[in-house]
């Protein structure tokens, strides 16, 4: 104690201190420990207000949160569970070794599952619910082998499956990581791209509450996520923590497998990742449970009256813990306990072997069970369990706590024997050498135990099982009635889509299923009326009178609000979208998310989250608004999107469209709803909508098929003479219409105008037909592009996107093909100036048309040169992408 503190202490009345302690004991007797805790917390709060207490350290001492005294009785059969875990470890290890031996170089991991086998088994045997009300479990991806190994023992996967681990072009191949798309009835959540799992898990938990608060679906499902400590360095891993606490997601538990290592080395060699994570989670408002030391440590802690152990723990950085983990008992005795006289005394009666067997908490079923139980019982906040483990636990010199553990793919025979002996596996040397999988008899106590546990918990997990429930979609002449009448009114495609959406929201069947999502841009997209119409979801309701309460369109938050207003948080918004878009498969309860965002802040910003969503076969709409590099005038380089359609084109189950007119858009939207909601087809939609106002043709349903296939003949202005084909998507198609007039009036050149609703859909059709033709050369078919084209004249193709977008279709036609696009950095200016700058306006379309005719010897040089001159084109100007 410092002399200053001693001085204060000396002046206090010892009786008064004693009275305080006695009254605390009295409260415990009367109201129990929870009651005492509540009082102390209130006192602490007041002490802080009076500035008596400073903020304490943001983390607790380096020991288990739950004392031995509080951990309760273990309900499982430890001996059998340990046996099962040993078998799983073996099969997981054999799977990786065998795959690499048999067909070489396919990778796989041994050390990660070795570190979290007990964590998973605690979940599987005691907590993860299966069946109709199955929990949502996110698995650490490179531990998938352990999950397969378990499914093998459960009889859900065969030996053939295990033999085909990472051999996915084979029928029974098993995915490297958790990929629902590749194993449709097994995995639900892709976690292979690190950081995405934790964020998605939070939003899945939040979506469960959303369904409940909107009185749509009540469930007692939990969301569990087992993640790596290295993975916590991904910004996305921590991105949703405060939302989870703010919205009291007590249906969510994270278990961080703190083996202190990542791929290359220690996570925090010079620090302590567990303490750091505790501060972060606690700071965000989570309940934190540390499971650091196994039961063997309990008696040592009990003897340690002066906290010499805690002192040693606090002094030891993770790099050192790793070295201690890799070495034997003697080393630990000398280099850990030996550094402090008192600590050394605590273990003086233990042999080196006993010291070697002191386990970390994450490998101790009893400690883990107590933590899981506390997590489930905690109300009002999410829980994170920080489980200290050893990477490569049981791999001995071949991997245990070794720097190279992550990449280790094999053990030599000696190491395999050591492994077998350590886990007391009944496997002969011969079988070891042959890497034979081990499966106890169906009537063995292990298999019976496993199956019984799963039966008690409702069924096997992971399992992706659902019932498709068809939802009727209102007719197009209901939700988009206004487009069936001829009108000269000018409006943007954004406005028209929001208007149709507004009508759908009013539909009794589909309306409640819609989950509109915005990331602080509802006003930008003209959706502010939805605030009061359907309410903004907030589990707390509205605790204030909104400033605009007297307005009809007031900002209304409510517990059953329908709109998800995510704030400036595109990663969160897309995670909400994913949760809603997979509600059909996760809950057999289809919902229709409609996330509208600045198109630039979609694929470019959260592309990996969209990729992961695609892996889950989502159903819903992504709407890229304020689209187009030149149509979004006035904004700048970071806002003007000229590439999202290229990104979108790379996602196989995504249908993306870039329509020019509201009638096209309504047809696409209508079809998308029907296919996803009524016919439950596994696909999702990306629609770009713009903020340029112009008038639109009325809906003509006879064009429907062509519009959906990606394009149609909008107008035939061809002449008996020279002609070109003008193709355009989005508002830039209107530049084609203008160019058509110029070509006719000034150059007597005819045109056929094709409104391209999707270069991507066109390309998909073309490549499919091309392949069919290759395989069936006696039965050559025309692709959709050829079907609508029917001529050999040059094609000038434009859009508000980069040239590669239009170019996607160029190789499928024999016509001369001129791709145009907005390559380069955007910049702020008027639409007119931007279209001139990026060379996609009508005059550039005209000049490109003339040049293509010149190249095909249908036009003379002097006409072309005259045109270039009259438009003021400079022969030495730089292309926009260089400017
Ligand atoms: C976004 C991303 N970056 C990199 C990787 C490659 N990778 C796979 S596992 C791994 C290390 C994981 O360490 P940790 O999270 O601590 O898990 P552990 O295996 O140690 O349990 C890395 C870098 C990845 N899968 N995803």
PDB file of N, CA, C and O and ligand atoms in Angstrom, residues 112 140 142 192-194 228-231 234 257 259 261-263 391 406, ligand 1:
ATOM      1  N   UNK A 112      -6.130 -26.126 -36.008  1.00  0.00           N
ATOM      2  CA  UNK A 112      -7.223 -25.278 -35.514  1.00  0.00           C
ATOM      3  C   UNK A 112      -8.281 -26.117 -34.822  1.00  0.00           C
ATOM      4  O   UNK A 112      -8.689 -25.818 -33.694  1.00  0.00           O
ATOM      5  N   UNK A 140     -15.978 -22.013 -36.891  1.00  0.00           N
ATOM      6  CA  UNK A 140     -14.662 -21.532 -37.321  1.00  0.00           C
ATOM      7  C   UNK A 140     -14.292 -22.332 -38.581  1.00  0.00           C
ATOM      8  O   UNK A 140     -14.277 -23.568 -38.547  1.00  0.00           O
ATOM      9  N   UNK A 142     -11.765 -23.184 -40.612  1.00  0.00           N
ATOM     10  CA  UNK A 142     -10.718 -24.183 -40.811  1.00  0.00           C
ATOM     11  C   UNK A 142     -10.769 -25.269 -39.731  1.00  0.00           C
ATOM     12  O   UNK A 142      -9.819 -25.998 -39.530  1.00  0.00           O
ATOM     13  N   UNK A 192     -15.539 -18.727 -44.242  1.00  0.00           N
ATOM     14  CA  UNK A 192     -14.160 -18.870 -44.716  1.00  0.00           C
ATOM     15  C   UNK A 192     -13.427 -17.565 -44.924  1.00  0.00           C
ATOM     16  O   UNK A 192     -12.217 -17.491 -44.784  1.00  0.00           O
ATOM     17  N   UNK A 193     -14.175 -16.530 -45.270  1.00  0.00           N
ATOM     18  CA  UNK A 193     -13.533 -15.223 -45.363  1.00  0.00           C
ATOM     19  C   UNK A 193     -13.665 -14.599 -43.987  1.00  0.00           C
ATOM     20  O   UNK A 193     -14.751 -14.245 -43.534  1.00  0.00           O
ATOM     21  N   UNK A 194     -12.544 -14.490 -43.304  1.00  0.00           N
ATOM     22  CA  UNK A 194     -12.596 -14.171 -41.879  1.00  0.00           C
ATOM     23  C   UNK A 194     -13.146 -12.768 -41.613  1.00  0.00           C
ATOM     24  O   UNK A 194     -12.958 -11.858 -42.408  1.00  0.00           O
ATOM     25  N   UNK A 228     -11.910 -17.349 -34.362  1.00  0.00           N
ATOM     26  CA  UNK A 228     -10.508 -17.344 -33.944  1.00  0.00           C
ATOM     27  C   UNK A 228     -10.119 -16.032 -33.296  1.00  0.00           C
ATOM     28  O   UNK A 228     -10.720 -14.989 -33.571  1.00  0.00           O
ATOM     29  N   UNK A 229      -9.097 -16.081 -32.442  1.00  0.00           N
ATOM     30  CA  UNK A 229      -8.637 -14.820 -31.836  1.00  0.00           C
ATOM     31  C   UNK A 229      -7.907 -13.970 -32.877  1.00  0.00           C
ATOM     32  O   UNK A 229      -7.999 -12.746 -32.876  1.00  0.00           O
ATOM     33  N   UNK A 230      -7.220 -14.630 -33.824  1.00  0.00           N
ATOM     34  CA  UNK A 230      -6.562 -13.876 -34.891  1.00  0.00           C
ATOM     35  C   UNK A 230      -7.613 -13.180 -35.746  1.00  0.00           C
ATOM     36  O   UNK A 230      -7.442 -12.033 -36.178  1.00  0.00           O
ATOM     37  N   UNK A 231      -8.705 -13.852 -35.947  1.00  0.00           N
ATOM     38  CA  UNK A 231      -9.795 -13.319 -36.769  1.00  0.00           C
ATOM     39  C   UNK A 231     -10.355 -12.022 -36.196  1.00  0.00           C
ATOM     40  O   UNK A 231     -10.926 -11.207 -36.925  1.00  0.00           O
ATOM     41  N   UNK A 234      -9.761  -8.605 -37.820  1.00  0.00           N
ATOM     42  CA  UNK A 234     -10.516  -8.086 -38.963  1.00  0.00           C
ATOM     43  C   UNK A 234     -11.453  -6.995 -38.442  1.00  0.00           C
ATOM     44  O   UNK A 234     -12.206  -7.236 -37.486  1.00  0.00           O
ATOM     45  N   UNK A 257     -11.930 -18.765 -29.775  1.00  0.00           N
ATOM     46  CA  UNK A 257     -10.935 -19.808 -29.565  1.00  0.00           C
ATOM     47  C   UNK A 257      -9.563 -19.127 -29.438  1.00  0.00           C
ATOM     48  O   UNK A 257      -8.872 -18.896 -30.418  1.00  0.00           O
ATOM     49  N   UNK A 259      -6.342 -19.468 -29.002  1.00  0.00           N
ATOM     50  CA  UNK A 259      -5.139 -20.296 -28.948  1.00  0.00           C
ATOM     51  C   UNK A 259      -3.894 -19.426 -29.076  1.00  0.00           C
ATOM     52  O   UNK A 259      -2.779 -19.925 -29.194  1.00  0.00           O
ATOM     53  N   UNK A 261      -2.590 -17.933 -31.308  1.00  0.00           N
ATOM     54  CA  UNK A 261      -1.842 -17.942 -32.562  1.00  0.00           C
ATOM     55  C   UNK A 261      -2.778 -17.687 -33.730  1.00  0.00           C
ATOM     56  O   UNK A 261      -3.964 -17.981 -33.662  1.00  0.00           O
ATOM     57  N   UNK A 262      -2.177 -17.128 -34.781  1.00  0.00           N
ATOM     58  CA  UNK A 262      -2.899 -17.058 -36.055  1.00  0.00           C
ATOM     59  C   UNK A 262      -2.088 -17.861 -37.056  1.00  0.00           C
ATOM     60  O   UNK A 262      -1.560 -18.901 -36.669  1.00  0.00           O
ATOM     61  N   UNK A 263      -1.980 -17.411 -38.310  1.00  0.00           N
ATOM     62  CA  UNK A 263      -1.308 -18.258 -39.286  1.00  0.00           C
ATOM     63  C   UNK A 263       0.224 -18.160 -39.173  1.00  0.00           C
ATOM     64  O   UNK A 263       0.930 -19.154 -39.059  1.00  0.00           O
ATOM     65  N   UNK A 391      -3.080 -24.118 -29.755  1.00  0.00           N
ATOM     66  CA  UNK A 391      -3.171 -24.477 -31.168  1.00  0.00           C
ATOM     67  C   UNK A 391      -2.476 -25.825 -31.356  1.00  0.00           C
ATOM     68  O   UNK A 391      -1.396 -26.055 -30.812  1.00  0.00           O
ATOM     69  N   UNK A 406      -0.233 -23.896 -37.911  1.00  0.00           N
ATOM     70  CA  UNK A 406      -1.386 -23.665 -38.790  1.00  0.00           C
ATOM     71  C   UNK A 406      -1.250 -24.399 -40.121  1.00  0.00           C
ATOM     72  O   UNK A 406      -2.216 -24.909 -40.666  1.00  0.00           O
TER      73      UNK A 406
HETATM   74  C1  LIG B   1     -10.212 -12.484 -44.907  1.00  0.00           C
HETATM   75  C2  LIG B   1      -9.256 -13.627 -44.729  1.00  0.00           C
HETATM   76  N1  LIG B   1      -7.937 -13.365 -44.684  1.00  0.00           N
HETATM   77  C3  LIG B   1      -7.058 -14.398 -44.565  1.00  0.00           C
HETATM   78  C4  LIG B   1      -7.477 -15.688 -44.484  1.00  0.00           C
HETATM   79  C5  LIG B   1      -6.479 -16.837 -44.419  1.00  0.00           C
HETATM   80  N2  LIG B   1      -6.466 -17.470 -43.106  1.00  0.00           N
HETATM   81  C6  LIG B   1      -7.131 -18.602 -42.852  1.00  0.00           C
HETATM   82  S1  LIG B   1      -6.996 -19.120 -41.285  1.00  0.00           S
HETATM   83  C7  LIG B   1      -5.978 -17.828 -40.893  1.00  0.00           C
HETATM   84  C8  LIG B   1      -5.456 -17.698 -39.499  1.00  0.00           C
HETATM   85  C9  LIG B   1      -6.572 -17.741 -38.510  1.00  0.00           C
HETATM   86  O1  LIG B   1      -6.136 -17.475 -37.229  1.00  0.00           O
HETATM   87  P1  LIG B   1      -7.146 -17.499 -36.023  1.00  0.00           P
HETATM   88  O2  LIG B   1      -8.334 -16.683 -36.326  1.00  0.00           O
HETATM   89  O3  LIG B   1      -6.402 -17.138 -34.807  1.00  0.00           O
HETATM   90  O4  LIG B   1      -7.651 -18.994 -35.979  1.00  0.00           O
HETATM   91  P2  LIG B   1      -6.880 -20.299 -35.453  1.00  0.00           P
HETATM   92  O5  LIG B   1      -6.659 -21.136 -36.667  1.00  0.00           O
HETATM   93  O6  LIG B   1      -5.613 -19.888 -34.825  1.00  0.00           O
HETATM   94  O7  LIG B   1      -7.790 -20.927 -34.493  1.00  0.00           O
HETATM   95  C10 LIG B   1      -5.764 -17.020 -42.002  1.00  0.00           C
HETATM   96  C11 LIG B   1      -4.914 -15.819 -42.024  1.00  0.00           C
HETATM   97  C12 LIG B   1      -8.873 -15.903 -44.531  1.00  0.00           C
HETATM   98  N3  LIG B   1      -9.386 -17.127 -44.490  1.00  0.00           N
HETATM   99  N4  LIG B   1      -9.731 -14.855 -44.620  1.00  0.00           N
END
